[in-house]
Coordinates of C-alpha atoms in Angstrom, one line a residue:
X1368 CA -37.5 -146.1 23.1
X1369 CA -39.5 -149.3 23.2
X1370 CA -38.3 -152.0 20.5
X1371 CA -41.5 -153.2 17.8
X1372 CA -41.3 -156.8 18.5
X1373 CA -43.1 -159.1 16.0
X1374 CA -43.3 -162.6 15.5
X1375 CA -45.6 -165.2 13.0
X1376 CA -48.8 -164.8 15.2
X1377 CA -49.1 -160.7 13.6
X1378 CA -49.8 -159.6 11.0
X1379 CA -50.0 -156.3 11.2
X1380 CA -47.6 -154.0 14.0
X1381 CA -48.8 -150.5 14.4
X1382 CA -45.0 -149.0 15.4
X1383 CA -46.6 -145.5 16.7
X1384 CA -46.4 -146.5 20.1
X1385 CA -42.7 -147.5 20.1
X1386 CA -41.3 -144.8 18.0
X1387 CA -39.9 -141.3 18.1
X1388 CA -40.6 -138.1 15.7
X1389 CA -38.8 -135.0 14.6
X1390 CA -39.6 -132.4 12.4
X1391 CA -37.0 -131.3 10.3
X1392 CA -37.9 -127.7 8.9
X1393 CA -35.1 -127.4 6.4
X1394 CA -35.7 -130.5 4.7
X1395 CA -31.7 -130.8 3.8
X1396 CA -30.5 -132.5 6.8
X1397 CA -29.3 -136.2 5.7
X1398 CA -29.4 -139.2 7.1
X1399 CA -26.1 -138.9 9.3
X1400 CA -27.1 -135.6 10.8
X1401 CA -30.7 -137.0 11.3
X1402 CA -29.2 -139.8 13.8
X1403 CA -26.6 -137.7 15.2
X1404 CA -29.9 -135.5 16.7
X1405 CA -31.8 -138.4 17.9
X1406 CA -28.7 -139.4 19.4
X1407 CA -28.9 -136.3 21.3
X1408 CA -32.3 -136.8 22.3
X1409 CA -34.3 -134.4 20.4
X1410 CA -36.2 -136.6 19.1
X1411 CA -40.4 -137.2 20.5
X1412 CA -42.7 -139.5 21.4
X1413 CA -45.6 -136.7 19.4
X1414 CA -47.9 -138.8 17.1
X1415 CA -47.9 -137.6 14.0
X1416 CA -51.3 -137.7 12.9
X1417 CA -51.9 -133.9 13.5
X1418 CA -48.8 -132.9 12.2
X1419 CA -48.7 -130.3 8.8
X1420 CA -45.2 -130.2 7.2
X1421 CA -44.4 -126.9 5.9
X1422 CA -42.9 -126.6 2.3
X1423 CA -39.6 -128.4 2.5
X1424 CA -39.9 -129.6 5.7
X1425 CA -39.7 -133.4 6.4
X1426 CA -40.7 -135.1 9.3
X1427 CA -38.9 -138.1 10.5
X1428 CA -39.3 -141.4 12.5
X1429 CA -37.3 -143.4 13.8
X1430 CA -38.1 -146.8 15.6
X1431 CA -36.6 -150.3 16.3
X1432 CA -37.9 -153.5 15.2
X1433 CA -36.8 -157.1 16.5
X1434 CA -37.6 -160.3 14.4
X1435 CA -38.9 -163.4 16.3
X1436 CA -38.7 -165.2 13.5
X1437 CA -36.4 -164.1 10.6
X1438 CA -37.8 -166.7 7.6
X1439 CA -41.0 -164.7 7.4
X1440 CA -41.2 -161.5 5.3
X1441 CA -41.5 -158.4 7.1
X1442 CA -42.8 -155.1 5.2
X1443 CA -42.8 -151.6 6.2
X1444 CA -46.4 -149.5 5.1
X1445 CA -46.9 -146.7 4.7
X1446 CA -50.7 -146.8 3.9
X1447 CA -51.4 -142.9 2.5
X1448 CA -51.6 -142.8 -1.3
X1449 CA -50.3 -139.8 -3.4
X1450 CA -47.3 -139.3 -0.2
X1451 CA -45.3 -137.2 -1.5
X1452 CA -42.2 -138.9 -0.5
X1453 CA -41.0 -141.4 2.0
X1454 CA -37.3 -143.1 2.9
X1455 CA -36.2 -145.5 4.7
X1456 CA -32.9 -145.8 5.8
X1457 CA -31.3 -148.6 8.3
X1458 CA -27.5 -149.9 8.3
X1459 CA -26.6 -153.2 7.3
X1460 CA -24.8 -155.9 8.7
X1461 CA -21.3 -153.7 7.9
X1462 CA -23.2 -150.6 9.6
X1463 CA -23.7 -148.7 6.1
X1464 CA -27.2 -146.8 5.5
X1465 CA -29.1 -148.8 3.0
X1466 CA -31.7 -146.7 1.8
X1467 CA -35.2 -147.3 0.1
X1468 CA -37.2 -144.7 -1.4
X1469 CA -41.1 -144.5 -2.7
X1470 CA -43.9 -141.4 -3.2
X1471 CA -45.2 -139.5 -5.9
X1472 CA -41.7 -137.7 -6.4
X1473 CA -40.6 -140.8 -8.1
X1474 CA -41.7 -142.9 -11.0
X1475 CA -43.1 -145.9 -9.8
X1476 CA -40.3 -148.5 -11.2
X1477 CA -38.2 -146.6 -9.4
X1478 CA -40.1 -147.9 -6.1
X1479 CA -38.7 -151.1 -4.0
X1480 CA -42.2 -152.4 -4.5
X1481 CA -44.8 -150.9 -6.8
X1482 CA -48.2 -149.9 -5.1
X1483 CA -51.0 -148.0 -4.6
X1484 CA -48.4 -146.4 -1.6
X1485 CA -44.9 -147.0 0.0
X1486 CA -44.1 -150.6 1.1
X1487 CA -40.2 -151.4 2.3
X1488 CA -38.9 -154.7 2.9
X1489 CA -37.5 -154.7 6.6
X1490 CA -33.7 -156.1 7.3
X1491 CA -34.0 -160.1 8.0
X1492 CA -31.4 -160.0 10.6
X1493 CA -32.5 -161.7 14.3
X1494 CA -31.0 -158.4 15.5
X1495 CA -32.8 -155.5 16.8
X1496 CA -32.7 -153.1 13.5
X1497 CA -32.9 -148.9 13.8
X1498 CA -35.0 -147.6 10.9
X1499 CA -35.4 -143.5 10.2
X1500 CA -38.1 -143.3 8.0
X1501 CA -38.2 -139.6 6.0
X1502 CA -41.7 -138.5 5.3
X1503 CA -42.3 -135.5 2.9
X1504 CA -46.2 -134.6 2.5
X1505 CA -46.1 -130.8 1.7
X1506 CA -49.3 -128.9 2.1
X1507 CA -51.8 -131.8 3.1
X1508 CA -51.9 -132.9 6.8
X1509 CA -50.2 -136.5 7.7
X1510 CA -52.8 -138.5 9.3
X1511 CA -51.6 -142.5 8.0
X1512 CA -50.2 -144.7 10.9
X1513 CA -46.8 -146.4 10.0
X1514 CA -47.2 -150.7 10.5
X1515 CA -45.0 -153.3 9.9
X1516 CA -47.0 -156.2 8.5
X1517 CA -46.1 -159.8 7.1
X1518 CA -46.3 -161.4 3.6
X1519 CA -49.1 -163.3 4.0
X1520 CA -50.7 -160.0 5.3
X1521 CA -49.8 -158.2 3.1
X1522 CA -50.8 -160.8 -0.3
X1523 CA -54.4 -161.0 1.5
X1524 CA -54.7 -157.2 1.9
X1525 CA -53.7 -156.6 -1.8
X1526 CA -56.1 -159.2 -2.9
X1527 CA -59.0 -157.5 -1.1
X1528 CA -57.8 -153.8 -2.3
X1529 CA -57.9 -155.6 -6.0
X1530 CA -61.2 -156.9 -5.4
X1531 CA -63.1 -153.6 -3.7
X1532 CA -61.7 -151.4 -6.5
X1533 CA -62.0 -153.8 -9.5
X1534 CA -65.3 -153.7 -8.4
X1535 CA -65.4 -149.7 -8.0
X1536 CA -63.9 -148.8 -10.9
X1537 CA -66.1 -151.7 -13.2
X1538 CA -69.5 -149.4 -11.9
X1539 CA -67.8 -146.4 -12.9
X1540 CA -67.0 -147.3 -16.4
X1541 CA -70.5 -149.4 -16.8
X1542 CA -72.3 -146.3 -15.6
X1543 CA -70.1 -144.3 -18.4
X1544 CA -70.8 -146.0 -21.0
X1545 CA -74.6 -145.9 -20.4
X1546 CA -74.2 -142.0 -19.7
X1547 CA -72.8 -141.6 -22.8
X1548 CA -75.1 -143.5 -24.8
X1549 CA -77.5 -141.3 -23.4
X1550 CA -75.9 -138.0 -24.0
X1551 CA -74.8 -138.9 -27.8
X1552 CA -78.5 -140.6 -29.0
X1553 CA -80.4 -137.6 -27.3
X1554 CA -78.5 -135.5 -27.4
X1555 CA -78.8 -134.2 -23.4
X1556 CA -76.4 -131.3 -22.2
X1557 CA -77.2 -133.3 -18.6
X1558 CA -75.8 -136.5 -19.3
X1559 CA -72.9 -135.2 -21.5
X1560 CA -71.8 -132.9 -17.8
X1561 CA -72.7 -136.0 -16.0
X1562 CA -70.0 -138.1 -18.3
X1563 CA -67.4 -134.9 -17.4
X1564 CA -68.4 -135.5 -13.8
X1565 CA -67.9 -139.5 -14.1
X1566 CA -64.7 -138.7 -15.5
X1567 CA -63.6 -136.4 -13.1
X1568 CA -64.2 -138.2 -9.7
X1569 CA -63.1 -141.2 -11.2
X1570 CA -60.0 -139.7 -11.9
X1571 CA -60.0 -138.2 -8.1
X1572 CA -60.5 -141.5 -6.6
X1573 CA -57.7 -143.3 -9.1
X1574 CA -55.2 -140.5 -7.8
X1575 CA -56.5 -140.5 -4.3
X1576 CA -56.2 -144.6 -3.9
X1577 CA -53.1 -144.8 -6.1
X1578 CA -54.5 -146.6 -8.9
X1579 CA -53.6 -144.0 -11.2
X1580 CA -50.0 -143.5 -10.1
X1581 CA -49.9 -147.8 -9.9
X1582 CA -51.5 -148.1 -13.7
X1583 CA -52.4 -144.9 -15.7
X1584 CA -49.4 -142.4 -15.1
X1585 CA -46.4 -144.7 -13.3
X1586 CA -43.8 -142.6 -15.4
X1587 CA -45.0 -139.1 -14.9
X1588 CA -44.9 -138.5 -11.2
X1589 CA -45.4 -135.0 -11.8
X1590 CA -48.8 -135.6 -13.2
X1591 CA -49.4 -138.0 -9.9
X1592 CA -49.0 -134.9 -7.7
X1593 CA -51.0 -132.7 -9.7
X1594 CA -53.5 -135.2 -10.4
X1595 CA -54.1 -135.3 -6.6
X1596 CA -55.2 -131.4 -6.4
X1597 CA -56.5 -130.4 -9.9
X1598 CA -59.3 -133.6 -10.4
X1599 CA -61.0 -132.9 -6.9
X1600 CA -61.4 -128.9 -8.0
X1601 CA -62.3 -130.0 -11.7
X1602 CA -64.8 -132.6 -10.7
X1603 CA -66.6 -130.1 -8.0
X1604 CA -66.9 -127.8 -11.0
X1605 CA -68.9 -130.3 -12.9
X1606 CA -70.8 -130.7 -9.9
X1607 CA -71.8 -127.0 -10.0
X1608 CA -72.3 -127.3 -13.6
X1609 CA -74.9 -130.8 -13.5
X1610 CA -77.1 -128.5 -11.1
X1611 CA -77.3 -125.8 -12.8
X1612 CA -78.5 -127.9 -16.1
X1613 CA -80.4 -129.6 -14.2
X1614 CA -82.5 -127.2 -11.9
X1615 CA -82.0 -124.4 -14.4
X1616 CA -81.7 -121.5 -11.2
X1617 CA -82.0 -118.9 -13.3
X1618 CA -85.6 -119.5 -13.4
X1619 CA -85.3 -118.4 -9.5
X1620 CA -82.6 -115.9 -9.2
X1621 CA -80.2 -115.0 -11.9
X1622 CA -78.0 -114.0 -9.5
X1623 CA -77.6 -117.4 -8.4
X1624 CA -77.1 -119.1 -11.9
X1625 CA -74.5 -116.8 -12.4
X1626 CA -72.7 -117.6 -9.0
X1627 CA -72.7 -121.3 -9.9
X1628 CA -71.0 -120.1 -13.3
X1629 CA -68.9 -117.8 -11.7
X1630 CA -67.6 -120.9 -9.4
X1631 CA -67.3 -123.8 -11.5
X1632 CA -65.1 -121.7 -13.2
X1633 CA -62.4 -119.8 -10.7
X1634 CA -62.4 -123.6 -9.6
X1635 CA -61.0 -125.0 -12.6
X1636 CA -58.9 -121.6 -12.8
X1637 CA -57.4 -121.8 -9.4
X1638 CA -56.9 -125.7 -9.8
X1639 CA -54.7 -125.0 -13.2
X1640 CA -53.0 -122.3 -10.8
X1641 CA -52.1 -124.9 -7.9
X1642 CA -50.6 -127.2 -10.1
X1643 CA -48.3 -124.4 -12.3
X1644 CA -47.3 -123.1 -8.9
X1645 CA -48.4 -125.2 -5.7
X1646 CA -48.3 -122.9 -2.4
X1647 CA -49.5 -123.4 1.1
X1648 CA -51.7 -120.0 0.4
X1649 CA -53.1 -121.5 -3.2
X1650 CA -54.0 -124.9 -1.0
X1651 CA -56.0 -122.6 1.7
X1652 CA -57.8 -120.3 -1.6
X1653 CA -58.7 -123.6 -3.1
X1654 CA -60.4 -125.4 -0.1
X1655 CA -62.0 -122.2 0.5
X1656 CA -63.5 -122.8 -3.0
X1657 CA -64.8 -126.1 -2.9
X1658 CA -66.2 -125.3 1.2
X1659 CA -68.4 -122.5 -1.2
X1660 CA -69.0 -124.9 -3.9
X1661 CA -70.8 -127.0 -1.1
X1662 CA -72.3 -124.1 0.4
X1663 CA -73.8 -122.7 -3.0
X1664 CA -74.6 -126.4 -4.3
X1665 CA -76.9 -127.3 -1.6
X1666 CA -78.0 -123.6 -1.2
X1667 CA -79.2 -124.1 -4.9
X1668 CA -81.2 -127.8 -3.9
X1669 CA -82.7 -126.0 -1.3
X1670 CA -84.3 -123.1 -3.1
X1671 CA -85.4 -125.2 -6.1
X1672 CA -87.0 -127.6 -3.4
X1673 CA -89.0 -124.8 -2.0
X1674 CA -89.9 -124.2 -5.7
X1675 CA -91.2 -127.6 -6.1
X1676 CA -88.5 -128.8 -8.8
X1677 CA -89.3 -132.2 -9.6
X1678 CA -85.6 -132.7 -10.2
X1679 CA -84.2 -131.9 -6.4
X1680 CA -85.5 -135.2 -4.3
X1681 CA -82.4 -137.5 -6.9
X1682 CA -80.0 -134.9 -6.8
X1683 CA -80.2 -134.1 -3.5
X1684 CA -80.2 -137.8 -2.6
X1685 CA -77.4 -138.5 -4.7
X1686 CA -75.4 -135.5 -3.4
X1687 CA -75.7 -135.5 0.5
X1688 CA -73.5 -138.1 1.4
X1689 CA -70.7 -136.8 -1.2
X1690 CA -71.1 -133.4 0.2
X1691 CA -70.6 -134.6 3.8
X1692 CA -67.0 -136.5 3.2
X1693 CA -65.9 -133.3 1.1
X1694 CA -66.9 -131.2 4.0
X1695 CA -65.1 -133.5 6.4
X1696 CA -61.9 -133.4 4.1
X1697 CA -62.2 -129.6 3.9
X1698 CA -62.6 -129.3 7.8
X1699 CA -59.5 -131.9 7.9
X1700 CA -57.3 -129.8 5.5
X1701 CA -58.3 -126.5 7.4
X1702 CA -57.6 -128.4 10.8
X1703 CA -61.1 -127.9 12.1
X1704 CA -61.1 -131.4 12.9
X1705 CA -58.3 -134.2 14.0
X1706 CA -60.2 -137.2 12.5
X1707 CA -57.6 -139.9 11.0
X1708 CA -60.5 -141.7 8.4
X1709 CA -59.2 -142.3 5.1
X1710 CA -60.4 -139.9 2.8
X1711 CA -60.2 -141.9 -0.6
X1712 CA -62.0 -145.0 1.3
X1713 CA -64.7 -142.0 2.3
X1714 CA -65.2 -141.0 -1.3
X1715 CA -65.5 -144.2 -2.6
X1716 CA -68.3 -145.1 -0.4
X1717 CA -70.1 -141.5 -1.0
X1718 CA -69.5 -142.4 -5.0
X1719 CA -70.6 -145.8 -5.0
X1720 CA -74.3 -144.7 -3.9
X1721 CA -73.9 -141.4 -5.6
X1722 CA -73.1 -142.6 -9.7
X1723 CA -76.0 -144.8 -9.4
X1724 CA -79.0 -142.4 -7.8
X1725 CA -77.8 -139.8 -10.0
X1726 CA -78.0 -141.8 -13.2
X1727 CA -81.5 -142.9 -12.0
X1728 CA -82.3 -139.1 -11.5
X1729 CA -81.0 -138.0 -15.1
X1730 CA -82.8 -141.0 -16.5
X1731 CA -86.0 -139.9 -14.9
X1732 CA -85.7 -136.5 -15.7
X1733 CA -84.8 -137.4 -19.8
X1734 CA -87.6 -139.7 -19.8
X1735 CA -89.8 -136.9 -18.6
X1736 CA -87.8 -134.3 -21.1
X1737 CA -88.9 -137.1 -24.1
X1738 CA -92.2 -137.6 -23.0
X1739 CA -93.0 -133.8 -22.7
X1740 CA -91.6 -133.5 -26.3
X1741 CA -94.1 -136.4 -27.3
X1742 CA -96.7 -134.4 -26.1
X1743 CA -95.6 -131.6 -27.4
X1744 CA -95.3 -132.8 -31.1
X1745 CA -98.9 -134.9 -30.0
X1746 CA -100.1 -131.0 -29.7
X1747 CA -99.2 -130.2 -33.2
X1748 CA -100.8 -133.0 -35.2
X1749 CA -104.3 -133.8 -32.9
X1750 CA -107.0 -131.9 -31.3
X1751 CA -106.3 -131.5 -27.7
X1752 CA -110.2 -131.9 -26.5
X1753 CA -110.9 -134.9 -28.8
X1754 CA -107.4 -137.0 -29.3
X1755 CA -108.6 -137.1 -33.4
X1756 CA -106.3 -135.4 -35.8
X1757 CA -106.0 -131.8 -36.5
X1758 CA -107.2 -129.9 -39.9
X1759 CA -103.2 -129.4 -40.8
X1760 CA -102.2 -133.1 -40.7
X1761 CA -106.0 -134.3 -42.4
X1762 CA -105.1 -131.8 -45.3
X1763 CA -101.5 -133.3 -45.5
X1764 CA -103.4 -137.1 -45.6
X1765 CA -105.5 -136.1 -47.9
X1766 CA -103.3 -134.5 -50.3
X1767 CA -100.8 -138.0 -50.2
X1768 CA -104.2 -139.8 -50.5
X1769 CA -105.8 -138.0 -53.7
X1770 CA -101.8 -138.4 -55.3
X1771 CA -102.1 -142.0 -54.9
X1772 CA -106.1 -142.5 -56.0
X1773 CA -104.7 -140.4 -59.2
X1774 CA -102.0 -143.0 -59.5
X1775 CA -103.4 -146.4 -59.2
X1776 CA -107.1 -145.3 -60.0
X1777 CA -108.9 -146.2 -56.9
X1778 CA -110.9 -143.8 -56.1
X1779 CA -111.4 -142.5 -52.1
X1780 CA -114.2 -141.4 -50.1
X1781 CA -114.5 -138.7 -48.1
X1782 CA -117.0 -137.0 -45.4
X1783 CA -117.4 -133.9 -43.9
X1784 CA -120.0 -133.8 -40.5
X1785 CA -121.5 -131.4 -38.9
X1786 CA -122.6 -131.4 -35.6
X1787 CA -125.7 -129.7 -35.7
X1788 CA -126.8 -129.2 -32.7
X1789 CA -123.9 -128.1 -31.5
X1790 CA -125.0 -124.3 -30.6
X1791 CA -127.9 -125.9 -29.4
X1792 CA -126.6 -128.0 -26.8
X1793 CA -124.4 -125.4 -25.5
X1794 CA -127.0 -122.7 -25.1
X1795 CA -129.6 -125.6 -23.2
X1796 CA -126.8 -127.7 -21.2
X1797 CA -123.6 -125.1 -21.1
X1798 CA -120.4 -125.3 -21.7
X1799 CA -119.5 -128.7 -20.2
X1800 CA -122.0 -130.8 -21.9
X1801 CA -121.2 -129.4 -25.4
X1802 CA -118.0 -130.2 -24.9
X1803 CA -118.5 -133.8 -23.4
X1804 CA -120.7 -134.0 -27.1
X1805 CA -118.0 -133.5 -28.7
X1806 CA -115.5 -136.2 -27.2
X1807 CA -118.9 -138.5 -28.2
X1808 CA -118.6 -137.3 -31.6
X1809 CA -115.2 -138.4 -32.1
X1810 CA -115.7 -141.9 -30.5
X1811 CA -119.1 -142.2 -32.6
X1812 CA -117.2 -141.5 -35.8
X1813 CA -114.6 -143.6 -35.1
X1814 CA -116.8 -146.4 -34.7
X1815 CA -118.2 -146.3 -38.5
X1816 CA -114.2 -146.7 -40.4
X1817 CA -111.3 -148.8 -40.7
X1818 CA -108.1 -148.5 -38.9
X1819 CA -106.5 -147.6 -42.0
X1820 CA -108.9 -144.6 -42.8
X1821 CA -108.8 -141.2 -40.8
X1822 CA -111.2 -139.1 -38.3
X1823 CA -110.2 -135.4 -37.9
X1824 CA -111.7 -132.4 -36.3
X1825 CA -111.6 -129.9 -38.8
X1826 CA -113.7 -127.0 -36.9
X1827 CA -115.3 -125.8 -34.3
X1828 CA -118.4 -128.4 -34.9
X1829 CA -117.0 -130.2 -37.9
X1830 CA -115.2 -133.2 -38.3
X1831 CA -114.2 -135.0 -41.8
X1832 CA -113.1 -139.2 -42.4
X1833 CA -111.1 -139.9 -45.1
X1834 CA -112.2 -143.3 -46.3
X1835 CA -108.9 -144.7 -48.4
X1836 CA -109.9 -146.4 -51.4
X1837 CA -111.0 -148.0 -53.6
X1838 CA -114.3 -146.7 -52.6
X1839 CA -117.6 -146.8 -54.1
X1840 CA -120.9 -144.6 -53.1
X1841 CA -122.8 -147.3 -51.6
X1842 CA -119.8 -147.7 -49.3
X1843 CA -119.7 -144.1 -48.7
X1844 CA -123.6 -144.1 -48.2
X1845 CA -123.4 -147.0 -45.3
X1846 CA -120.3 -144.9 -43.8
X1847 CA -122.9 -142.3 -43.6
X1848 CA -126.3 -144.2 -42.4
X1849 CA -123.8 -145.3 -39.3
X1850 CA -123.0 -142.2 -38.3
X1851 CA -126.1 -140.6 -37.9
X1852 CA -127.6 -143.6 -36.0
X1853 CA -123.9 -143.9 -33.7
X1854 CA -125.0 -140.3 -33.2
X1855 CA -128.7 -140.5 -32.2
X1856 CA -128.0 -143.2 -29.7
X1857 CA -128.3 -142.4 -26.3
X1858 CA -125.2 -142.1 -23.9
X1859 CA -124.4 -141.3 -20.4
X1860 CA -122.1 -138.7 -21.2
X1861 CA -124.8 -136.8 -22.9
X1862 CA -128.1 -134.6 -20.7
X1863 CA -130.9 -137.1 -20.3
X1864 CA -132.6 -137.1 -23.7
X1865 CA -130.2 -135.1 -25.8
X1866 CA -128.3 -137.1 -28.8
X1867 CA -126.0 -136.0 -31.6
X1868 CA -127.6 -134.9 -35.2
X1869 CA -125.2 -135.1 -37.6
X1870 CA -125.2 -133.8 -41.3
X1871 CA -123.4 -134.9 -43.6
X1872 CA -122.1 -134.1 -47.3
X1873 CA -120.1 -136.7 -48.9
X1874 CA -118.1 -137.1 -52.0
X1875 CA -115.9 -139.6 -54.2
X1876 CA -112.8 -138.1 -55.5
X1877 CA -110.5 -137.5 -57.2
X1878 CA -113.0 -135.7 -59.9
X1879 CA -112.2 -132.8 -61.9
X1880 CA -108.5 -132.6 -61.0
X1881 CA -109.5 -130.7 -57.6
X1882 CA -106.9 -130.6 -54.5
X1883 CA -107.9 -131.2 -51.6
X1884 CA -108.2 -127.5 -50.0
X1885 CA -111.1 -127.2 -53.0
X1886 CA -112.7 -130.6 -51.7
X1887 CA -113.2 -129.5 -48.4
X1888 CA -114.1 -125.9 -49.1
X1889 CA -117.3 -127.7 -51.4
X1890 CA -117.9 -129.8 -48.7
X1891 CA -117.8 -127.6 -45.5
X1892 CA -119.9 -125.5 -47.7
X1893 CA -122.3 -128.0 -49.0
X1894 CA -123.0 -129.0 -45.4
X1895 CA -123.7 -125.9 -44.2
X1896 CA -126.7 -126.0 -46.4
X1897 CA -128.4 -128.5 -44.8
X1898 CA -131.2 -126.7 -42.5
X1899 CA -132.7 -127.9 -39.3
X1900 CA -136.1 -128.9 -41.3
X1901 CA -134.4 -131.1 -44.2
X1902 CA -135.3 -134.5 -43.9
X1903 CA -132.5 -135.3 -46.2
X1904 CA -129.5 -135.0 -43.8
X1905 CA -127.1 -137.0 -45.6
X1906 CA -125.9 -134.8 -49.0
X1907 CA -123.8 -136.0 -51.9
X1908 CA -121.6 -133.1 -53.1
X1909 CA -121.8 -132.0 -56.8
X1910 CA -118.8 -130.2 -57.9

């Protein structure tokens, strides 16, 4: 076997091609029976990068490393996150097995250096040194090369690792916060899943790159190794869950909004499973899941897209590249494919353009949501063919205006017109033109008052202004006078040589203690009166 010679111009000593490997099945031999069976050459020169430990099997390498110089710090790695375990053993200067010991099995202060993943220090002896490193990862295929790196290699590395995810983790939590703004102040069942969502991959990423283990949960490594299977499964649950807010299938197939219910939730249920009782056969069942989950997910974009959901183009472009890396890591896990890419680095990348175009998406779609509703509430209080107010909300401003002319004594004016030649225009010009009259009407009328006064539509050819006081009848009459000549001007909108006739009956209230559903019942009457061959058009109601 080759001896891993290094010296100060490495910094990093990749020890696959000068070591040998053995798989031990049992998992119990020790350290003395482990060197008595390389001694008697059973050990390999197989890489283990394809390799799959079986439950409580251990795979072991052993390899031999020569210091040029022995002043510089030498450091095993063992660059795979959430390992389950890893030792090191290698005898001393007496020949006795000092041993180090890191992984997920362990608390992290019980590690020789605490990490996102296993670092050793190597012996500083000028003699060639036999290490036997013992790697336990049960259930998940072994793809991280073993290196032997310096110090100063490895201060750099760690201050780029602090950097990337500093910078990772600070998008995650600023894009959290402004999710949950958004899901508490309106209230949106979207953002709130999105916020579940957040939480979940960011708590698959902090298990997968050893940030959790390193800072969240160092004394629980039980919750390290669960942490590992359960967030992936409960974060592609809340992915099944956005979509379905989102796109609302149902509207398509009820069969498929009940599939995406029916998934999201034997995910979470099989990922509680797989941590109460982890088995090679619970691993297969819940990669099987999350291969569907993809399957259905994009299954469900694809049918709303051919439905012309304005909702699909974000999600989709949020999605697709966090779909791809869980399909690779599911191909990976099934050993579809031999690729040795690091699969937190992967999602991290797929999540860093993902948080963001999704949050764009959801803000689109509840700025949509809010201007619909604006509309919709728009609906209830104006006409919808001339923008004035309705009848309903003129009755309300009436009624708050007659309370406070009763109060302070100032009276108020109001005006009920008629469009006259309304049935006229319709039966000459059609349809179009009487309507095109109308939306005149309304900009005439609005023409004649103040800001602070109102214009309603309060028929079918009727429309009142509420003139707030204090009001005289002189005032009232000039109101008037306007109107009918706004009305008789010629417009482009209007049939050559047709114009608006207005009549109008016009009163000063409060009198008599009338409300205001008895005002505008004298008025709409009292302007009905007026015939096609009165001069008079303009009519001052007398209760």
């Amino acid at each position: 076997m080759p001896t891993v010679l290094v010296d100060n111009s490495m910094g990093k000593v990749d020890v696959a091609s000068a070591s040998s490997y053995w798989i031990d099945d049992s998992g119990m031999l020790a350290i003395d029976e482990i060197e008595t069976v390389n001694t008697n050459g059973a050990f390999n020169s197989t890489q283990p990068e394809k390799l799959r430990l079986t439950r409580g099997g251990a795979l072991w390498v052993s390899f031999d490393v020569e210091l040029k110089d022995a002043s510089t710090g030498w450091y095993l790695q063992v660059a795979l996150p959430g390992i389950d375990s890893v030792t090191l053993y290698h005898r001393n200067e007496r020949g006795l097995w000092r041993m180090q010991r890191a992984g997920d099995s362990l608390p992290m202060n019980l590690w020789p250096q605490a990490g996102r993943y296993p670092v050793f220090a190597l012996s500083n002896s000028d003699r060639v040194t036999r290490y036997y490193a013992r790697i336990v990862h049960q259930r998940v295929p072994f793809y991280t090369p073993i290196e032997v790196v310096n110090q100063a290699y490895l201060a750099h590395e760690l201050q780029e690792e602090q950097f990337l995810l500093g910078a990772y983790f600070g998008l995650i939590a600023l894009v959290l916060v402004l999710a949950s703004v958004n899901a508490l102040i309106y209230r949106d069942r979207a953002f709130a899943m999105y916020v579940l969502y957040l939480l979940m991959l960011g708590g698959t990423v902090a298990a997968w790159s050893g940030v959790g283990a390193q800072y969240f949960w160092r004394e629980q490594p039980a919750f390290s190794n669960a942490s590992l299977f359960f967030l992936p499964l409960a974060a592609s649950a809340c992915a099944l869950w956005l979509v379905r807010i989102v796109l609302v299938p149902r509207q398509y197939a009820k069969t498929l909004d009940l599939c995406l219910l029916a998934l999201a939730s034997l995910l979470v249920l099989a990922g509680l499973v797989d941590v109460l009782v982890p088995t090679l056969s619970g691993f297969a069942i819940t990669n099987a899941l999350v291969l569907m989950g993809v399957l259905l997910l994009t299954g469900t974009l694809v049918l709303a897209a051919k439905n012309d959901n304005r909702h699909v183009p974000w999600l989709a472009l949020g999605f697709c590249p966090i779909l791809l890396v869980t399909l690779e890591i599911v191909a990976k896990n099934f050993h579809w494919i031999n690729l040795g890419s690091s699969s937190e680095l992967l999602i991290m990348l797929a999540s860093v353009w993902e948080v963001p175009v999704l949050f764009i998406g959801l803000n689109r779609r509840l700025a949509q949501r809010k201007e619909s509703e604006v509309r919709a509430r728009a609906a209830l209080q104006t006409d919808p063919l001339t923008g004035l107010a309705n009848r309903r909300v003129f009755m309300l401003r009436l009624e708050r205006a007659l309370l406070r002319a009763k109060r302070y004594q100032q009276p108020l004016g109001i005006l009920v017109v008629d469009l006259f030649n309304h049935a006229a225009l319709q039966k000459e010009f059609g349809r179009h033109a009487t309507e095109q009259a109308l939306v005149l009407a309304a900009t005439r009328l609005l023409e004649v008052v103040r800001d602070v006064d109102t214009v309603a539509r309060v028929g079918e050819n009727e429309f009142a202004l509420l003139i707030e006081g204090p009001c005289q009848a002189d005032q009232l009459t000039q109101i008037a006078t306007r109107a009918l000549a706004q009305g008789l001007r010629p417009s482009g909108l209007l049939p050559a040589g047709a114009t608006l006739r207005f009549h109008i009956s016009m009163a000063i209230a409060p009198q008599n203690d009338r409300d205001e559903e008895e005002l505008m019942a004298y008025l709409l009457a009292d302007v009905g009166q007026i015939s096609a061959d009165d001069k008079k058009t303009i009519r001052t109601c007398a209760f």
